[in-house]
Coordinates of C-alpha atoms in Angstrom, one line a residue:
Chain F
M1 CA 0.0 0.1 0.1
V2 CA 1.3 3.6 -1.0
G3 CA 0.3 7.1 -0.7
A4 CA -2.1 7.1 1.8
G5 CA -2.7 11.1 1.8
T6 CA -4.7 13.5 3.2
N7 CA -8.4 14.0 3.6
K8 CA -10.4 17.1 3.3
S9 CA -14.0 16.0 3.5
K10 CA -15.6 16.8 6.8
S11 CA -17.9 14.2 6.0
P12 CA -18.5 11.6 8.8
L13 CA -19.0 8.9 6.5
T14 CA -15.7 9.2 4.8
H15 CA -14.3 5.9 6.0
S16 CA -16.9 4.1 6.2
L17 CA -17.3 2.4 3.4
S18 CA -14.3 1.1 1.3
I19 CA -14.5 1.6 -3.0
I20 CA -12.3 -0.9 -4.3
L21 CA -11.3 -1.1 -8.1
V22 CA -10.1 -4.1 -9.1
R23 CA -7.7 -4.2 -12.3
P24 CA -9.1 -0.2 -13.4
Q25 CA -9.0 0.1 -17.4
L26 CA -8.7 3.9 -17.5
A27 CA -7.5 7.0 -15.3
V28 CA -10.3 9.0 -16.3
N29 CA -12.9 6.6 -14.7
I30 CA -10.7 6.4 -11.6
G31 CA -11.3 10.0 -11.9
M32 CA -15.2 9.9 -12.4
C33 CA -15.2 7.5 -9.3
A34 CA -13.2 9.9 -6.9
R35 CA -16.0 12.5 -8.0
A36 CA -18.8 10.4 -7.2
M37 CA -18.0 9.4 -4.0
A38 CA -17.4 12.9 -3.0
N39 CA -20.8 13.7 -3.6
F40 CA -22.0 11.4 -1.3
G41 CA -18.9 11.7 1.6
L42 CA -17.0 8.9 0.9
S43 CA -13.2 8.9 0.5
D44 CA -11.7 5.9 1.0
L45 CA -10.7 4.8 -2.9
R46 CA -8.3 1.4 -3.2
L47 CA -6.9 0.4 -6.2
V48 CA -6.0 -3.6 -7.1
A49 CA -3.2 -3.4 -9.7
P50 CA -4.5 -0.8 -11.9
K51 CA -4.3 -1.8 -15.5
C52 CA -3.3 2.5 -16.5
G53 CA -0.5 2.2 -13.5
W54 CA -1.0 4.8 -10.6
P55 CA -0.1 6.9 -10.9
P56 CA -0.6 7.0 -14.3
S57 CA 1.3 9.1 -17.3
P58 CA 1.5 12.4 -16.5
E59 CA -1.1 13.6 -19.9
W60 CA -3.3 10.5 -18.0
H61 CA -2.9 11.9 -14.7
E62 CA -4.0 15.0 -15.7
A63 CA -7.1 13.9 -17.4
A64 CA -8.1 11.9 -14.1
I65 CA -7.8 15.0 -11.9
S66 CA -9.7 16.8 -14.2
S67 CA -12.3 14.6 -14.3
A68 CA -12.7 14.2 -10.6
A69 CA -13.5 17.7 -10.6
G70 CA -12.6 18.9 -7.4
A71 CA -12.2 15.8 -5.7
A72 CA -8.8 15.6 -6.3
H73 CA -8.2 15.2 -3.1
I74 CA -9.1 11.7 -2.9
L75 CA -7.1 10.5 -5.4
E76 CA -4.1 12.2 -3.3
G77 CA -5.0 10.1 -0.5
L78 CA -6.0 6.3 -2.6
K79 CA -4.3 3.1 -1.0
L80 CA -3.0 1.0 -4.1
Y81 CA -2.2 -3.0 -3.3
D82 CA -0.6 -5.3 -5.8
T83 CA -3.4 -8.5 -4.8
L84 CA -7.1 -7.8 -4.1
D85 CA -5.9 -10.2 -0.8
E86 CA -4.3 -7.4 0.7
A87 CA -6.7 -4.7 -0.3
I88 CA -9.5 -6.3 1.9
A89 CA -7.3 -7.2 4.4
D90 CA -8.9 -4.7 7.1
L91 CA -12.4 -5.1 5.8
N92 CA -14.9 -6.9 7.7
Y93 CA -17.8 -7.6 5.2
V94 CA -17.2 -7.5 1.6
W95 CA -19.6 -7.1 -1.7
A96 CA -19.3 -7.9 -4.8
S97 CA -20.9 -5.6 -7.7
T98 CA -21.9 -7.5 -10.6
A99 CA -24.3 -7.1 -13.6
R100 CA -23.9 -10.9 -14.8
E101 CA -25.4 -13.5 -12.4
R102 CA -22.4 -16.1 -11.6
G103 CA -23.9 -18.9 -10.3
Q104 CA -22.3 -18.7 -6.6
A105 CA -24.5 -19.3 -3.7
K106 CA -24.4 -16.1 -2.0
P107 CA -27.1 -13.3 -0.8
V108 CA -27.8 -11.4 -4.1
L109 CA -29.1 -7.7 -3.1
S110 CA -30.1 -4.6 -4.6
P111 CA -28.0 -1.2 -3.7
K112 CA -30.9 0.3 -1.4
V113 CA -31.1 -3.1 0.3
A114 CA -27.3 -3.9 0.3
M115 CA -26.2 -0.2 1.4
T116 CA -29.0 -0.4 4.2
Q117 CA -27.4 -3.1 5.8
A118 CA -23.7 -1.7 5.4
A119 CA -24.4 1.7 6.9
S120 CA -26.0 -0.1 9.9
G121 CA -22.6 -2.8 10.1
F122 CA -20.6 0.6 10.2
L123 CA -22.9 1.6 13.3
Q124 CA -22.1 -1.4 15.1
G125 CA -18.2 -1.0 14.2
E126 CA -18.1 -3.6 11.2
R127 CA -16.0 -2.2 7.9
H128 CA -17.6 -2.7 4.8
G129 CA -15.8 -2.8 1.5
I130 CA -17.5 -3.0 -2.3
L131 CA -15.9 -4.4 -5.2
F132 CA -15.9 -3.1 -8.6
G133 CA -14.5 -5.1 -11.9
P134 CA -12.5 -3.6 -14.6
E135 CA -14.2 -1.3 -16.9
R136 CA -14.7 -4.6 -19.9
T137 CA -15.2 -7.2 -18.4
G138 CA -16.0 -7.3 -14.7
L139 CA -14.7 -8.7 -11.9
E140 CA -13.5 -12.5 -12.4
N141 CA -15.4 -15.2 -10.4
D142 CA -12.4 -15.9 -8.0
E143 CA -13.0 -12.2 -7.3
V144 CA -16.5 -12.4 -6.4
G145 CA -15.9 -15.4 -4.7
V146 CA -13.9 -13.6 -2.2
A147 CA -17.2 -11.4 -1.5
H148 CA -19.8 -12.3 1.2
A149 CA -22.6 -10.8 -1.1
I150 CA -23.3 -9.6 -4.2
L151 CA -24.6 -6.0 -4.6
T152 CA -26.1 -5.8 -8.7
F153 CA -29.0 -2.8 -9.7
P154 CA -32.4 -2.9 -10.7
V155 CA -31.9 -1.9 -14.4
D156 CA -33.7 -2.5 -17.4
P157 CA -32.5 -5.7 -18.4
A158 CA -32.6 -4.7 -22.2
Y159 CA -29.8 -2.0 -21.4
A160 CA -27.8 -3.2 -18.2
S161 CA -24.6 -2.0 -19.2
L162 CA -23.7 0.6 -15.9
N163 CA -20.5 2.6 -16.6
L164 CA -18.3 2.4 -13.6
A165 CA -19.0 5.5 -12.3
Q166 CA -22.2 5.4 -12.4
A167 CA -22.1 1.9 -10.4
V168 CA -19.7 3.7 -7.9
L169 CA -22.4 6.6 -8.1
L170 CA -25.2 4.7 -7.2
T171 CA -24.2 2.5 -4.1
A172 CA -22.6 5.6 -2.7
Y173 CA -25.7 7.3 -3.3
E174 CA -27.8 4.3 -1.1
F175 CA -25.5 4.3 1.9
F176 CA -25.3 8.4 1.9
Q177 CA -29.3 8.2 2.3
A178 CA -29.1 4.9 4.3
S179 CA -26.8 6.9 6.8
T180 CA -28.2 10.0 6.8
G181 CA -31.6 9.4 6.3
D182 CA -32.7 11.0 2.8
L183 CA -31.6 14.7 4.2
L184 CA -31.6 17.8 1.7
P185 CA -29.1 20.4 1.2
Y186 CA -32.4 22.3 1.6
A187 CA -35.7 22.7 2.2
A188 CA -38.6 24.5 0.8
P189 CA -38.4 28.2 1.9
N190 CA -41.3 28.9 4.8
R191 CA -40.8 32.9 4.6
S192 CA -44.6 33.2 6.2
P193 CA -45.9 30.6 8.4
P194 CA -48.9 28.3 8.0
A195 CA -51.9 30.4 7.8
P196 CA -54.3 28.8 10.5
Y197 CA -57.9 28.1 10.2
A198 CA -59.8 31.1 11.4
L199 CA -57.7 33.2 8.8
T200 CA -58.3 31.0 5.7
A201 CA -62.2 31.0 7.1
S202 CA -62.7 34.1 7.1
F203 CA -61.0 34.8 3.2
F204 CA -63.2 32.1 2.4
E205 CA -65.9 33.9 3.9
Y206 CA -65.8 36.8 2.1
V207 CA -64.7 35.2 -1.1
E208 CA -68.2 33.0 -0.9
N209 CA -70.3 36.4 0.3
A210 CA -69.1 38.2 -2.9
L211 CA -69.9 35.7 -5.4
D212 CA -73.1 34.9 -3.8
E213 CA -73.9 38.6 -4.2
V214 CA -73.1 38.6 -7.5
G215 CA -75.2 35.7 -8.3
F216 CA -72.4 33.0 -8.9
F217 CA -73.7 30.1 -6.8
R218 CA -76.7 28.4 -9.4
P219 CA -79.0 26.6 -8.8
P220 CA -78.6 28.3 -4.9
Q221 CA -79.1 25.0 -3.0
K222 CA -76.0 23.9 -5.0
K223 CA -74.0 26.5 -2.8
P224 CA -73.0 24.2 0.0
I225 CA -71.1 22.4 -3.0
M226 CA -69.4 24.6 -5.1
A227 CA -68.5 26.4 -2.0
R228 CA -66.7 23.1 -0.7
N229 CA -65.1 22.6 -3.3
L230 CA -63.6 26.4 -3.8
R231 CA -62.4 25.8 -0.7
N232 CA -60.8 22.3 -1.5
M233 CA -59.0 24.2 -4.1
F234 CA -57.9 27.1 -2.4
N235 CA -56.4 24.4 0.8
R236 CA -54.5 22.5 -1.6
M237 CA -52.4 25.5 -2.2
S238 CA -51.3 25.1 2.0
M239 CA -51.4 28.8 1.9
S240 CA -49.0 31.0 4.5
V241 CA -50.4 33.9 6.4
Q242 CA -48.7 36.3 3.4
D243 CA -50.3 33.9 0.8
V244 CA -54.1 34.5 2.5
R245 CA -53.3 38.3 2.8
T246 CA -51.8 38.5 -0.9
L247 CA -55.3 36.6 -2.1
R248 CA -57.6 38.7 0.0
G249 CA -56.2 41.8 -1.2
A250 CA -56.4 40.5 -4.9
F251 CA -60.0 39.4 -4.5
V252 CA -60.6 42.8 -2.6
R253 CA -59.5 44.7 -5.7
L254 CA -61.5 42.5 -8.2
I255 CA -64.6 43.1 -6.0
E256 CA -64.4 46.8 -4.9
G257 CA -62.9 48.0 -8.3
R258 CA -59.6 49.8 -9.1
R259 CA -58.4 51.8 -6.7
K260 CA -59.6 55.4 -6.9
E261 CA -56.3 57.7 -7.9
P262 CA -56.0 60.2 -5.3
Chain Y
M1 CA -40.3 20.1 -32.4
V2 CA -38.8 17.9 -35.0
G3 CA -36.9 14.8 -35.1
A4 CA -39.7 12.3 -33.4
G5 CA -38.3 9.0 -34.1
T6 CA -38.3 5.0 -33.7
N7 CA -38.0 3.9 -30.0
K8 CA -36.5 0.5 -29.7
S9 CA -36.9 0.0 -26.0
K10 CA -39.4 -2.4 -24.9
S11 CA -39.6 -1.0 -21.2
P12 CA -43.1 -0.1 -20.7
L13 CA -42.1 3.0 -18.8
T14 CA -40.7 4.1 -21.9
H15 CA -42.9 7.1 -22.3
S16 CA -43.9 7.4 -18.5
L17 CA -41.5 10.3 -17.8
S18 CA -40.0 13.1 -20.0
I19 CA -36.5 14.3 -19.5
I20 CA -35.8 17.7 -20.1
L21 CA -32.5 19.1 -20.6
V22 CA -32.9 23.2 -21.2
R23 CA -30.2 24.6 -23.1
P24 CA -27.5 22.3 -22.6
Q25 CA -24.2 22.9 -23.1
L26 CA -22.4 20.0 -24.4
A27 CA -23.0 17.2 -27.0
V28 CA -21.4 14.2 -24.8
N29 CA -23.3 15.3 -22.3
I30 CA -26.4 15.2 -23.9
G31 CA -25.2 11.2 -24.9
M32 CA -24.5 10.6 -21.4
C33 CA -28.1 11.5 -20.8
A34 CA -29.5 9.2 -23.2
R35 CA -27.2 6.2 -21.8
A36 CA -28.3 6.9 -18.4
M37 CA -32.0 7.0 -19.4
A38 CA -31.9 4.1 -21.3
N39 CA -30.3 2.0 -18.2
F40 CA -34.0 2.7 -16.5
G41 CA -36.2 2.1 -19.2
L42 CA -36.5 5.8 -20.4
S43 CA -36.8 7.2 -23.8
D44 CA -38.2 10.6 -24.0
L45 CA -35.9 13.1 -24.0
R46 CA -36.1 16.7 -24.7
L47 CA -33.7 19.5 -25.4
V48 CA -35.0 23.2 -24.8
A49 CA -32.6 25.7 -27.4
P50 CA -29.5 23.3 -27.1
K51 CA -26.6 25.4 -27.0
C52 CA -24.2 22.7 -28.9
G53 CA -27.3 22.9 -31.8
W54 CA -28.8 19.7 -32.3
P55 CA -27.8 17.9 -34.0
P56 CA -24.3 19.5 -33.5
S57 CA -21.4 19.6 -35.7
P58 CA -20.7 16.2 -37.0
E59 CA -17.8 15.6 -35.0
W60 CA -19.6 16.2 -32.1
H61 CA -22.6 14.4 -33.2
E62 CA -20.1 11.5 -33.5
A63 CA -18.9 12.0 -30.0
A64 CA -22.4 11.9 -28.6
I65 CA -23.3 8.6 -30.3
S66 CA -20.0 7.5 -28.6
S67 CA -21.4 8.5 -25.2
A68 CA -24.5 7.3 -25.4
A69 CA -22.6 3.8 -25.4
G70 CA -26.1 1.9 -27.7
A71 CA -28.4 4.3 -26.1
A72 CA -28.4 6.0 -29.7
H73 CA -32.1 5.1 -30.1
I74 CA -33.0 7.9 -27.4
L75 CA -30.5 10.3 -29.8
E76 CA -32.5 9.8 -32.6
G77 CA -35.5 10.3 -31.0
L78 CA -35.2 13.2 -29.0
K79 CA -37.5 16.0 -29.4
L80 CA -35.8 19.6 -30.2
Y81 CA -38.0 22.6 -29.1
D82 CA -37.4 26.5 -29.4
T83 CA -38.6 27.2 -25.5
L84 CA -39.6 25.7 -22.6
D85 CA -43.1 26.2 -22.7
E86 CA -43.4 24.3 -26.1
A87 CA -41.1 21.8 -24.6
I88 CA -43.6 20.6 -21.5
A89 CA -47.2 21.9 -23.0
D90 CA -48.2 18.4 -23.2
L91 CA -47.2 17.7 -19.8
N92 CA -49.5 17.7 -16.2
Y93 CA -47.0 17.8 -13.6
V94 CA -43.2 19.6 -14.2
W95 CA -40.6 19.4 -11.4
A96 CA -37.3 21.4 -11.5
S97 CA -33.8 19.7 -10.5
T98 CA -31.2 22.3 -8.3
A99 CA -29.1 22.4 -6.1
R100 CA -29.4 25.8 -5.1
E101 CA -32.5 27.3 -2.9
R102 CA -34.4 29.7 -5.0
G103 CA -36.3 31.1 -2.7
Q104 CA -39.2 30.0 -4.5
A105 CA -42.4 28.8 -2.6
K106 CA -42.3 25.8 -3.9
P107 CA -42.1 21.9 -2.2
V108 CA -38.9 20.5 -2.3
L109 CA -38.2 16.7 -2.5
S110 CA -36.0 14.4 -2.6
P111 CA -35.5 12.1 -5.9
K112 CA -36.6 8.7 -4.1
V113 CA -40.3 11.2 -2.7
A114 CA -40.8 13.2 -6.4
M115 CA -40.2 10.1 -8.2
T116 CA -42.6 8.0 -5.9
Q117 CA -45.0 10.4 -6.5
A118 CA -44.1 10.7 -10.4
A119 CA -44.6 6.4 -10.7
S120 CA -47.9 7.0 -9.0
G121 CA -48.9 10.0 -11.0
F122 CA -48.2 8.0 -14.2
L123 CA -50.3 5.4 -12.8
Q124 CA -53.4 7.8 -12.7
G125 CA -52.6 9.1 -16.2
E126 CA -50.4 12.1 -15.7
R127 CA -47.6 12.9 -17.4
H128 CA -44.6 14.0 -15.7
G129 CA -41.3 15.6 -16.6
I130 CA -38.2 16.8 -14.9
L131 CA -35.9 19.9 -15.8
F132 CA -32.3 19.5 -15.7
G133 CA -30.5 23.3 -16.5
P134 CA -27.2 24.4 -18.1
E135 CA -24.3 22.3 -16.7
R136 CA -22.4 25.3 -15.5
T137 CA -24.8 27.3 -14.4
G138 CA -28.1 25.6 -13.8
L139 CA -31.8 26.6 -14.3
E140 CA -32.9 30.2 -14.7
N141 CA -35.2 31.8 -12.0
D142 CA -37.8 31.6 -14.3
E143 CA -37.7 27.9 -16.0
V144 CA -38.1 26.8 -11.8
G145 CA -40.6 29.0 -11.6
V146 CA -42.6 27.1 -14.1
A147 CA -42.6 23.7 -12.5
H148 CA -45.1 22.4 -9.9
A149 CA -41.8 21.1 -7.2
I150 CA -38.4 21.3 -7.0
L151 CA -36.4 18.4 -6.7
T152 CA -32.8 18.2 -5.2
F153 CA -30.3 15.5 -4.5
P154 CA -29.3 14.5 -0.9
V155 CA -25.4 15.2 -1.5
D156 CA -22.5 15.9 0.8
P157 CA -23.2 20.0 1.3
A158 CA -18.7 20.1 1.2
Y159 CA -19.5 18.9 -2.0
A160 CA -22.6 19.0 -3.6
S161 CA -22.3 19.5 -7.5
L162 CA -23.6 16.5 -9.7
N163 CA -23.0 16.6 -13.0
L164 CA -26.1 16.0 -15.6
A165 CA -25.9 12.6 -16.4
Q166 CA -25.0 11.9 -12.8
A167 CA -28.5 13.6 -12.1
V168 CA -30.4 12.3 -14.4
L169 CA -29.2 8.7 -13.3
L170 CA -30.0 9.1 -10.2
T171 CA -33.9 10.4 -10.9
A172 CA -34.3 7.5 -13.8
Y173 CA -33.0 5.0 -11.0
E174 CA -35.8 6.3 -8.6
F175 CA -38.5 6.2 -10.8
F176 CA -37.5 2.9 -12.1
Q177 CA -37.3 1.6 -8.5
A178 CA -40.8 3.2 -8.0
S179 CA -42.4 1.6 -11.0
T180 CA -40.7 -1.5 -10.7
G181 CA -40.4 -2.5 -7.0
D182 CA -36.6 -2.4 -6.5
L183 CA -36.5 -5.8 -9.3
L184 CA -33.3 -7.3 -10.0
P185 CA -32.3 -8.1 -12.8
Y186 CA -31.2 -12.0 -11.0
A187 CA -31.9 -13.7 -8.3
A188 CA -29.8 -15.7 -6.0
P189 CA -28.9 -18.8 -7.7
N190 CA -31.6 -22.0 -6.2
R191 CA -29.5 -24.9 -6.9
S192 CA -30.8 -26.9 -4.4
P193 CA -34.1 -26.1 -2.2
P194 CA -33.6 -24.9 1.7
A195 CA -32.6 -27.6 4.0
P196 CA -35.8 -28.7 6.4
Y197 CA -35.6 -28.1 9.9
A198 CA -35.0 -32.4 10.9
L199 CA -32.1 -32.6 8.4
T200 CA -30.2 -30.0 10.0
A201 CA -31.2 -30.8 13.3
S202 CA -30.1 -34.8 12.3
F203 CA -26.5 -33.1 11.2
F204 CA -26.2 -31.0 14.4
E205 CA -27.0 -34.3 17.0
Y206 CA -24.2 -36.4 14.9
V207 CA -21.6 -33.8 15.2
E208 CA -22.2 -33.0 18.6
N209 CA -22.3 -36.5 19.4
A210 CA -19.1 -37.0 17.9
L211 CA -17.5 -33.5 19.8
D212 CA -18.8 -35.1 22.9
E213 CA -17.3 -38.6 22.4
V214 CA -13.7 -36.5 22.1
G215 CA -14.5 -34.5 25.1
F216 CA -15.0 -30.9 23.5
F217 CA -17.7 -29.8 25.7
R218 CA -15.8 -28.9 28.7
P219 CA -16.7 -28.3 31.5
P220 CA -19.6 -30.7 30.6
Q221 CA -22.3 -28.4 32.2
K222 CA -21.3 -26.1 29.3
K223 CA -22.4 -28.1 26.5
P224 CA -25.8 -26.9 26.4
I225 CA -24.6 -23.2 25.3
M226 CA -21.7 -24.4 23.4
A227 CA -23.7 -26.7 21.2
R228 CA -26.7 -23.7 20.7
N229 CA -23.6 -21.3 19.6
L230 CA -22.8 -23.9 17.2
R231 CA -25.9 -24.6 16.2
N232 CA -26.5 -20.8 15.5
M233 CA -23.3 -20.0 13.5
F234 CA -24.3 -22.8 11.1
N235 CA -27.8 -21.4 10.7
R236 CA -26.5 -18.0 10.0
M237 CA -25.2 -20.3 6.6
S238 CA -28.8 -20.5 5.5
M239 CA -28.0 -24.1 4.5
S240 CA -29.6 -25.5 1.1
V241 CA -30.3 -29.5 1.6
Q242 CA -27.0 -30.1 -0.7
D243 CA -25.1 -28.1 1.8
V244 CA -26.3 -30.0 4.6
R245 CA -25.1 -33.4 2.6
T246 CA -21.7 -31.7 1.5
L247 CA -21.0 -30.3 5.4
R248 CA -22.1 -33.9 6.7
G249 CA -20.1 -35.9 4.7
A250 CA -17.0 -33.7 5.2
F251 CA -17.5 -34.3 9.2
V252 CA -18.0 -38.2 8.6
R253 CA -14.6 -38.1 6.8
L254 CA -12.8 -35.7 9.1
I255 CA -14.4 -38.3 12.3
E256 CA -14.2 -41.6 10.6
G257 CA -10.4 -40.8 9.1
R258 CA -9.5 -41.3 5.8
R259 CA -11.1 -43.7 3.7
K260 CA -9.6 -46.9 2.9
E261 CA -8.0 -46.6 -0.7
P262 CA -9.3 -50.0 -2.1

């Protein structure tokens, strides 16, 4: 193992899950995997006997850093191994990612279910890692053999080929969600509090009275159901206090006519 | 609208969700989006005023087809619009994908929740579409304005930039899962049925008797708990009939010694 470097991410997940690329072919794909990891707070990237070498030739190294798009710290900190056995020596649980059925008697799970298990294992002190094979051929059967379970993707069988970085992305995404509970980076702005019942009811009464005066409810016996439908439409807006004020102002103007110029 | 072409996918989801790229900059990214859509059974791709033009120059067209990696049928069938209004005219519900908070009073949902709603809407006859903005800048506020709700991704806030094709991939993945229920393309092979209780119990008794004879259970009063621990370990294997036969054979050989040569 060489090249254990710094890690600039502040994510608490940073070393919770190891991404292990077995004999990856292209340096740019390694860069794209690093970017996908960074998006979801991971940073423990391991390479086993990369075909492109590591570090690759200067030209390809530059391309890899460019495709990592700001996640270069993960490339700087990646760990390099000669054999798969060394790369997984410290792990408690190993997942093999594979698109094809391998005839091996292991559990086969979706990323959602697998990463829920991995996140739960992490909380209990386990270290999990996921093996991804070379771009063109995937993992060899012997490599799948070392894993405790298989992870495969729910894809359209007519078009099942995910590229390497996409497979890493979906896996990291599910791990992040399982670990953080689908937390979003921001919520809907809430500049005005939700309107209390009395405020909306008063607005509805105002509008209904005005509609009554202009003969909107016809025949008159249909008024209750027509009014209820209107209230339902407005309630679907989940109005804030400000929304009610704005709407009421609009109706007042429509009903009372254009403001007299001073 | 020009260029409505053929669709070779057999997925029932094929026109259930529209992916709308607003002013995309790079033809290769359009190709990568097409690939991500194909992975999850989608094919209705719409471009609004692509900055790269469409079709782009021959050189970039070739690059786009290459990055679509077999999903060229989606590029052939994409629809081209001058304005966003035209691109969404037939849709019932529009989602805006945006990484930044926009101060607009709309629901903000994760892809998982949003796509569960979209899949459920599709079953009720609604047509949903998702807007993705230009690579560098994202959607303009006016463009977010036409949407019914906002979709954003649960990412590490320290490193929130997803590229265009990754955002499309995660969205299509969640829609596919919500529509198909996390169906995997294959399951664990099941070449031998799960072992019935009596078979495993008989195996355990055989092993325990043999261990008793060689004085394994010490002190003797600890036998019950030691035996229970052993049974628990083996039960975690979820043995098939064949597994029990194989293991029993192995123990028999260990216990009775090497077979006598004929």
